[in-house]
Short mmCIF file of C-alpha atoms (C1' of nucleotides) in Angstrom, two decimals:
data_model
loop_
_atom_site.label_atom_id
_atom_site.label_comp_id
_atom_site.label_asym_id
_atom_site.label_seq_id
_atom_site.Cartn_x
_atom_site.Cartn_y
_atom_site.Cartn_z
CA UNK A 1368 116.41 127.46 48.17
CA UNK A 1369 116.41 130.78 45.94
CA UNK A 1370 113.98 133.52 47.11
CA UNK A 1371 112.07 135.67 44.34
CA UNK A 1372 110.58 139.02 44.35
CA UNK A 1373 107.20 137.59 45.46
CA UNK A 1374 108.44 135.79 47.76
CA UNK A 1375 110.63 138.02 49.35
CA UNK A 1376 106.92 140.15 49.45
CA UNK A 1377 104.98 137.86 51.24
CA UNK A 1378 107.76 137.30 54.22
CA UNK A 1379 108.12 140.96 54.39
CA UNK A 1380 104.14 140.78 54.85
CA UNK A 1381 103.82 138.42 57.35
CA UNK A 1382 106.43 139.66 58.77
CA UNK A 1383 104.48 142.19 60.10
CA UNK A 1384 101.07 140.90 60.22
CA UNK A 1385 100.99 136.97 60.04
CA UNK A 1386 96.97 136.96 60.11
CA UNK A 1387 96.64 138.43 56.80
CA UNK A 1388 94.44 136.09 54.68
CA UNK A 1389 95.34 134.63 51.41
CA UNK A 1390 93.28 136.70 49.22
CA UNK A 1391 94.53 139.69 50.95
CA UNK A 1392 98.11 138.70 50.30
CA UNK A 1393 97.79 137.83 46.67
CA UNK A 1394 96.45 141.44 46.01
CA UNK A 1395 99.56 143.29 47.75
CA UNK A 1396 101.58 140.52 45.90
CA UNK A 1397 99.81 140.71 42.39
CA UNK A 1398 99.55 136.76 42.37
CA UNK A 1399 96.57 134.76 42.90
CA UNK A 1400 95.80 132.45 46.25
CA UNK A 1401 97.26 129.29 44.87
CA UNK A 1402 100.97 130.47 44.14
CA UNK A 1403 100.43 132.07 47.61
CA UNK A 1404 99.45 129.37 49.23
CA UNK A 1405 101.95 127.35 47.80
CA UNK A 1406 105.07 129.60 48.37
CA UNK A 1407 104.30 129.69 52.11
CA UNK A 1408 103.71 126.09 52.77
CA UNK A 1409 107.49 125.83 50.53
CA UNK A 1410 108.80 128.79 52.69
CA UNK A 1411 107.26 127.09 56.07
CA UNK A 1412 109.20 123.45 55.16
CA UNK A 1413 112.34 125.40 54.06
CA UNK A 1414 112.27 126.80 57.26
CA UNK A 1415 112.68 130.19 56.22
CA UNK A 1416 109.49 130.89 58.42
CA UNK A 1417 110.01 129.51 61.46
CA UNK A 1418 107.12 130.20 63.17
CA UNK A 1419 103.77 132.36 63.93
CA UNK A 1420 103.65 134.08 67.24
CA UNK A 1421 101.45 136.79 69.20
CA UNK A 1422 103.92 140.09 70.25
CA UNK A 1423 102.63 140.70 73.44
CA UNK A 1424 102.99 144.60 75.09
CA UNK A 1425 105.88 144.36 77.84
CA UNK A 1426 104.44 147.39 79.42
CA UNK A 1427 100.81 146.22 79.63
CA UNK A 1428 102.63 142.83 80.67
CA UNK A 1429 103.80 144.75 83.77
CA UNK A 1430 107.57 144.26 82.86
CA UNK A 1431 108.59 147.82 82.58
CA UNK A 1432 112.02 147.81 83.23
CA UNK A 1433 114.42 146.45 80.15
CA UNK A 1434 117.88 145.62 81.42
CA UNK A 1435 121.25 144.45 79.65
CA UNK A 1436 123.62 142.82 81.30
CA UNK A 1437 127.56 142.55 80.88
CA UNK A 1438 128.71 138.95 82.60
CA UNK A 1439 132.01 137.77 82.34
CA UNK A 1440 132.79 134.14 83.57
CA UNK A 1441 135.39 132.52 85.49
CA UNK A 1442 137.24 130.86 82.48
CA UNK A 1443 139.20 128.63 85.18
CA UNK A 1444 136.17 126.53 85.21
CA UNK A 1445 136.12 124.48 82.32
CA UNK A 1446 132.41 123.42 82.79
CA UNK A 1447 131.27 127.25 83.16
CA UNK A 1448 129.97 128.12 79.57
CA UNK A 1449 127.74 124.87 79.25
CA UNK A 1450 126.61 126.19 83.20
CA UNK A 1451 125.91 129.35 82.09
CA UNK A 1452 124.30 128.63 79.04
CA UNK A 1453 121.88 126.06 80.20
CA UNK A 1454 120.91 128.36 83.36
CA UNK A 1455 120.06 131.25 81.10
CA UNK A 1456 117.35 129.33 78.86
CA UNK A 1457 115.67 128.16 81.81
CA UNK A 1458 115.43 132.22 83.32
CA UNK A 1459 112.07 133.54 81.27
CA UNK A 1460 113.29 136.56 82.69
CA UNK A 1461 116.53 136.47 79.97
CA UNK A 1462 114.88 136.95 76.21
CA UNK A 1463 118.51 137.43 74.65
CA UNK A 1464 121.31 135.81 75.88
CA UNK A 1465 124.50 135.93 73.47
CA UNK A 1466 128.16 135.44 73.74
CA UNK A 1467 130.33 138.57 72.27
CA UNK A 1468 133.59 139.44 70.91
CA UNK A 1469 135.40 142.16 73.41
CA UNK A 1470 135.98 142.33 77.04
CA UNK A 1471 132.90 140.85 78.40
CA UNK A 1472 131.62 137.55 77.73
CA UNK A 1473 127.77 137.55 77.47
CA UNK A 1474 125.49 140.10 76.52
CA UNK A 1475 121.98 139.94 78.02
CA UNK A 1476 118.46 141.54 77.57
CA UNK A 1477 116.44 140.47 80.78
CA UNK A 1478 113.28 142.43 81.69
CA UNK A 1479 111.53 143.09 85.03
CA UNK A 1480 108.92 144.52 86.76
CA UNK A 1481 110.83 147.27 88.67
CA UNK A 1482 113.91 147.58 90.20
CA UNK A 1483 112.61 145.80 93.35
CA UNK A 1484 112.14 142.85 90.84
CA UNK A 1485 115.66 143.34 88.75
CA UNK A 1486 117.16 143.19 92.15
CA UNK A 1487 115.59 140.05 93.27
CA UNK A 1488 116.34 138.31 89.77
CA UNK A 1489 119.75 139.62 90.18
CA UNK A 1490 120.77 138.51 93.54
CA UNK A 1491 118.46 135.13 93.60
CA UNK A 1492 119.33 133.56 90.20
CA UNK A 1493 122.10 135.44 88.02
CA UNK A 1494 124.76 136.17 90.60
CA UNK A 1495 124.45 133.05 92.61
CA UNK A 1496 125.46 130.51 89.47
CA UNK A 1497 129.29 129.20 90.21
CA UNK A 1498 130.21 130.55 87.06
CA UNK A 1499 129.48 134.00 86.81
CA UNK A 1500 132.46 135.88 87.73
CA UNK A 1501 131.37 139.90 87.24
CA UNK A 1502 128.33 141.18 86.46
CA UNK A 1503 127.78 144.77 85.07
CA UNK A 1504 123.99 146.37 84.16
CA UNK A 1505 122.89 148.67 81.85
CA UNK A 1506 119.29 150.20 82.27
CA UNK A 1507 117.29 151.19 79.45
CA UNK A 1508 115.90 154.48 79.83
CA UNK A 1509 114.01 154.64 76.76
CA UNK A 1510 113.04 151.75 73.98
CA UNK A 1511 113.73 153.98 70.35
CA UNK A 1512 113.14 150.58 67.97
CA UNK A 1513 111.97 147.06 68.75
CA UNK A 1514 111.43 145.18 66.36
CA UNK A 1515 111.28 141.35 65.18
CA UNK A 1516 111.10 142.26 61.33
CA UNK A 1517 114.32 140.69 59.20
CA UNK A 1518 115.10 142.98 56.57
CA UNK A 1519 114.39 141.17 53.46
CA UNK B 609 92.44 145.67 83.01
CA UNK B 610 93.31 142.65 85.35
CA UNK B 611 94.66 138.94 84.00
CA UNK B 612 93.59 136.11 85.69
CA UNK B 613 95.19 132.58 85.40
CA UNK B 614 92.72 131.71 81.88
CA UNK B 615 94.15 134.99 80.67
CA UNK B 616 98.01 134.21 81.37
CA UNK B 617 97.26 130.56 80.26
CA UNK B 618 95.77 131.55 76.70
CA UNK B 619 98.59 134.21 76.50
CA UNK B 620 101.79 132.28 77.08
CA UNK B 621 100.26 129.85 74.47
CA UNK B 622 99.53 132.36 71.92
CA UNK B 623 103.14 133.80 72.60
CA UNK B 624 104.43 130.14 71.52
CA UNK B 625 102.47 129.08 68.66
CA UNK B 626 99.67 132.30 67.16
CA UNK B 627 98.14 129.47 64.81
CA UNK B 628 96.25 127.63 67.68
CA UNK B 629 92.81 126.68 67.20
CA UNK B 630 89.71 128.01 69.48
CA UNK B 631 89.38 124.34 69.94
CA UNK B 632 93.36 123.47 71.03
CA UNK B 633 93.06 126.48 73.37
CA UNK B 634 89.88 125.39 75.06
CA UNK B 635 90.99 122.05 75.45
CA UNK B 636 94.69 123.66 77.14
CA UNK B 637 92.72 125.94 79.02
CA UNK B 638 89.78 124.21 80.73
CA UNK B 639 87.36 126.64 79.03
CA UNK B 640 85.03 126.14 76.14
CA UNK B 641 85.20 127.88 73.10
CA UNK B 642 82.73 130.65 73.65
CA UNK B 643 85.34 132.63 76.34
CA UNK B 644 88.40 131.46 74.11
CA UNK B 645 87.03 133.50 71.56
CA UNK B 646 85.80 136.36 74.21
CA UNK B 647 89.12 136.74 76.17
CA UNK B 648 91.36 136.87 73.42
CA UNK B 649 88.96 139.60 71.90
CA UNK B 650 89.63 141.73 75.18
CA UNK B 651 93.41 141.04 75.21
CA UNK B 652 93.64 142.22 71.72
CA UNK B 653 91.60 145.47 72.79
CA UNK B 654 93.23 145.86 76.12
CA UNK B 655 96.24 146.19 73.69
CA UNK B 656 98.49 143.21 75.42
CA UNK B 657 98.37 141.25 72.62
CA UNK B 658 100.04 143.85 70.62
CA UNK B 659 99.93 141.89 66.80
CA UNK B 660 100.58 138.67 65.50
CA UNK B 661 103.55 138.07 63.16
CA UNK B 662 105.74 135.41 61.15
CA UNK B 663 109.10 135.15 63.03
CA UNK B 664 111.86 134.30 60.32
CA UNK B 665 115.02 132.43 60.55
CA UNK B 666 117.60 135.01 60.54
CA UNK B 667 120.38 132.28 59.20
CA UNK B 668 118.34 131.20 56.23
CA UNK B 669 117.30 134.80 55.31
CA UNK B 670 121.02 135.44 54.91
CA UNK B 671 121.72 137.49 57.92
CA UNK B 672 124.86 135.36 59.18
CA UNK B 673 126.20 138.48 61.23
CA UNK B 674 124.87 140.00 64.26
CA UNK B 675 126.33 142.74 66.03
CA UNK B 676 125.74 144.69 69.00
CA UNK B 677 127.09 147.97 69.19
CA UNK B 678 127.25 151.58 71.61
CA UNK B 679 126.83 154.58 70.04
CA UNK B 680 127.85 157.66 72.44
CA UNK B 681 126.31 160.96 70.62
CA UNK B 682 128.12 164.43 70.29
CA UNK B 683 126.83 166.02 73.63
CA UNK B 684 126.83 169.49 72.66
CA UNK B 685 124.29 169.08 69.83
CA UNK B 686 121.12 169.31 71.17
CA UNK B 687 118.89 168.43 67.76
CA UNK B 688 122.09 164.97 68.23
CA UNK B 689 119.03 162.90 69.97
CA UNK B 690 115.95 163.11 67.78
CA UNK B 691 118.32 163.54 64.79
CA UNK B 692 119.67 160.09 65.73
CA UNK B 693 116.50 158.36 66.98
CA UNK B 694 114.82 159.05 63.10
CA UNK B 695 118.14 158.30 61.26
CA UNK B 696 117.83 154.78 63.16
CA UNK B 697 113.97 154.04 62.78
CA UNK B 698 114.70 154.03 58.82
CA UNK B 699 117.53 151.95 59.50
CA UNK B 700 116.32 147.95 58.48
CA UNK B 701 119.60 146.79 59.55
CA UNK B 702 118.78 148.38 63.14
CA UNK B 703 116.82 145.77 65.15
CA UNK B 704 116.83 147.39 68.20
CA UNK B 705 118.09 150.31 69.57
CA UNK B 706 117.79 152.07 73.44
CA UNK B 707 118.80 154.60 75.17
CA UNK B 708 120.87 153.01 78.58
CA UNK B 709 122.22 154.19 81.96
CA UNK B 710 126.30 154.01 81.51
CA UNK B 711 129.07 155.47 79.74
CA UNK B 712 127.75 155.22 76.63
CA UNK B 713 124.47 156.65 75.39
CA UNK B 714 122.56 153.93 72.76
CA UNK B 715 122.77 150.18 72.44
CA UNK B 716 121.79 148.97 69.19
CA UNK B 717 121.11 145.31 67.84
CA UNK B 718 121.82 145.39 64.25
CA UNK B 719 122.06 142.15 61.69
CA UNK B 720 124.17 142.07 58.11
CA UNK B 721 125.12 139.54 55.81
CA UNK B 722 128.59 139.36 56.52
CA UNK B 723 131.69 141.61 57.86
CA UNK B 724 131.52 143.48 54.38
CA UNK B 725 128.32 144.37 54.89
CA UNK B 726 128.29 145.44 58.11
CA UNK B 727 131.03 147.74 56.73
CA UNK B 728 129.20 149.10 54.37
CA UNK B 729 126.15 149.98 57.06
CA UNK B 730 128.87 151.46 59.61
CA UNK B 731 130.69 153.62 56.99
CA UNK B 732 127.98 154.47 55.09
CA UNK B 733 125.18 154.65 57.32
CA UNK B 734 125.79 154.70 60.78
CA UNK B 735 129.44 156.93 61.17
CA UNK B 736 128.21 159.56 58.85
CA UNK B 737 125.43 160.61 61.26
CA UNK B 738 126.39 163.92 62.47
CA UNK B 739 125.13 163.27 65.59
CA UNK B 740 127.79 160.03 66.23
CA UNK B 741 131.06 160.82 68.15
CA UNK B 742 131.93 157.10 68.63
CA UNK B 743 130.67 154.03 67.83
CA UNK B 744 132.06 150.21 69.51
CA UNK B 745 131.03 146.96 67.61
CA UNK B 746 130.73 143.84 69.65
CA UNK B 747 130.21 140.45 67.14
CA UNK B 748 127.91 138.17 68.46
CA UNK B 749 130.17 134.87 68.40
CA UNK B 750 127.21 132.49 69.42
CA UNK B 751 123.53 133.25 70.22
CA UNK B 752 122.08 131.02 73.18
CA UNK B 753 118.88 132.36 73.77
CA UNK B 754 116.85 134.58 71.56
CA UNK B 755 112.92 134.83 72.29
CA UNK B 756 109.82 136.90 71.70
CA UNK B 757 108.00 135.50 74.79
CA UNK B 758 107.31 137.58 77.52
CA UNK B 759 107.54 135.86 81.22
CA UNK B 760 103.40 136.06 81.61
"C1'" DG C 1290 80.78 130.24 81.70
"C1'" DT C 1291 78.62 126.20 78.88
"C1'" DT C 1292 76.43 123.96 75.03
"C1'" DG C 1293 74.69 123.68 70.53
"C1'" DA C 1294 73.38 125.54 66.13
"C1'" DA C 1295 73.75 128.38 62.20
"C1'" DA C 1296 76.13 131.52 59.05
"C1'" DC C 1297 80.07 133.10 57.16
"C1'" DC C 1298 84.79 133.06 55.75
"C1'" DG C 1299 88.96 131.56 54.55
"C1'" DG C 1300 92.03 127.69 53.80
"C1'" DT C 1301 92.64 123.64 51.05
"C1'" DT C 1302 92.42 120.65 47.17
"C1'" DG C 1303 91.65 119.18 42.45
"C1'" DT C 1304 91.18 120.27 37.77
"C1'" DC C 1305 92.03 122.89 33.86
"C1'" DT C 1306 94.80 126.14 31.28
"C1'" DA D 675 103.37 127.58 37.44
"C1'" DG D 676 99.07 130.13 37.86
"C1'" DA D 677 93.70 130.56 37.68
"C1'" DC D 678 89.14 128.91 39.02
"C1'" DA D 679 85.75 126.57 41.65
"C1'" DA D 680 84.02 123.41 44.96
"C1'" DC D 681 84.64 121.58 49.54
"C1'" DC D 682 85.62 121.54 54.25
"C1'" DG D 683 87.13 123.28 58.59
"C1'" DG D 684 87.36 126.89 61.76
"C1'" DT D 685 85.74 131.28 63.40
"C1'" DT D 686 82.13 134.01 64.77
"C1'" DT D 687 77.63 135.06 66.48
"C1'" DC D 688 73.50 133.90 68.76
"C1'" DA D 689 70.11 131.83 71.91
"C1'" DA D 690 69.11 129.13 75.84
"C1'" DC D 691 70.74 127.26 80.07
#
DNA sequence: GTTGAAACCGGTTGTCT
DNA sequence: AGACAACCGGTTTCAAC
């Protein structure tokens, strides 16, 4: 599926404001409700949207510390990536979890409340997994951009 | 301002799926409509719901490439930081970017279409910073986890 | 916090151009 | 494919418990 100019405006909309009613979208878009309406149910079956979510403040959320994590696992075990992988989607602690070109295997964004907490997370659930050979964190001392927007 | 378990209950839902009805919450929550409405009125205020938006599928928006990369900064500079900071908030390519403990000074999450385009953003965008004394690209190979949900 | 009612919007659908 | 209008469902507000 080919994306036009008007579409292309209405995903950058929602992007950043998915509540934004119909009418209000067809003025920025300079198209009346009913192509609207009709572009994002298309766009929502295509998949292109995949879904509608609340962004919640991690700070307010109490999770001020942001971590990422270096891990590099013991390749002897063959049965260590599938391990790995299917440990890390059950941690809600993990929000990014990705497997990188270069000298360490994964790359991971967890977040905490504090240290105390990192440490706990840390020593209770990522080091104790079989596979997980070395471990390496990086602490982020301040957040410059965070964003879910796609360019578009 | 204090969460209690209706709170957490109504957030981890709205974190999943922003569309929910009053009515689908109640009947998740054990509550009746009335407070649905009323709490999620105060989280909004209270600022942890921070906005709702349309997540997109980074795949089918053409975004095939995503690459994680340090950036260590030319020390000696001292405008280097907030020069860099607002050269990467313009950036659309530029996902996410933090400043982190280690040996290097920024992490940044950036997507592209393809290894030419990523390029093109590194030699035309990113490496001509003055700021930038090195840059290392890591290429995410596979992405297991990627989520907007906060642990509540 | 609950229920029920009423008013108001906005989403949805059908028809016409 | 887009515009218009009527309908319907959900949100929002209120009063009473």
């Amino acid at each position: 599926m080919k994306l036009d100019t008007a579409d292309r405006d209405i995903l950058r909309l929602l992007q950043t404001n998915s509540q934004l009613t119909m009418k209000e979208l067809s003025e920025q878009v300079n198209l009346s409700i009913t192509p609207i309406h009709e572009r994002i149910r298309k766009l929502e079956k295509s998949g292109h949207i995949d879904r509608y979510v609340a962004l919640l403040n991690r700070k307010k959320m109490g999770k001020a510390l942001l971590v990422y994590c270096n891990v590099t696992l013991d390749k002897q075990r063959r049965e260590s990536f599938e391990e790995f992988n299917e440990a890390v989607k059950r941690m809600p602690e993990v929000m990014e979890c990705c497997v990188v070109s270069g000298n360490f295997d994964y790359l991971l964004k967890v977040v905490a409340e504090d240290m105390e907490d990192y440490n706990n997370f840390y020593q209770q659930n990522l080091s104790v997994l079989q596979s997980v050979q070395h471990i390496s964190s990086f602490f982020v001392m301040s957040e410059i951009k965070s964003t879910t927007q796609l360019p578009v």
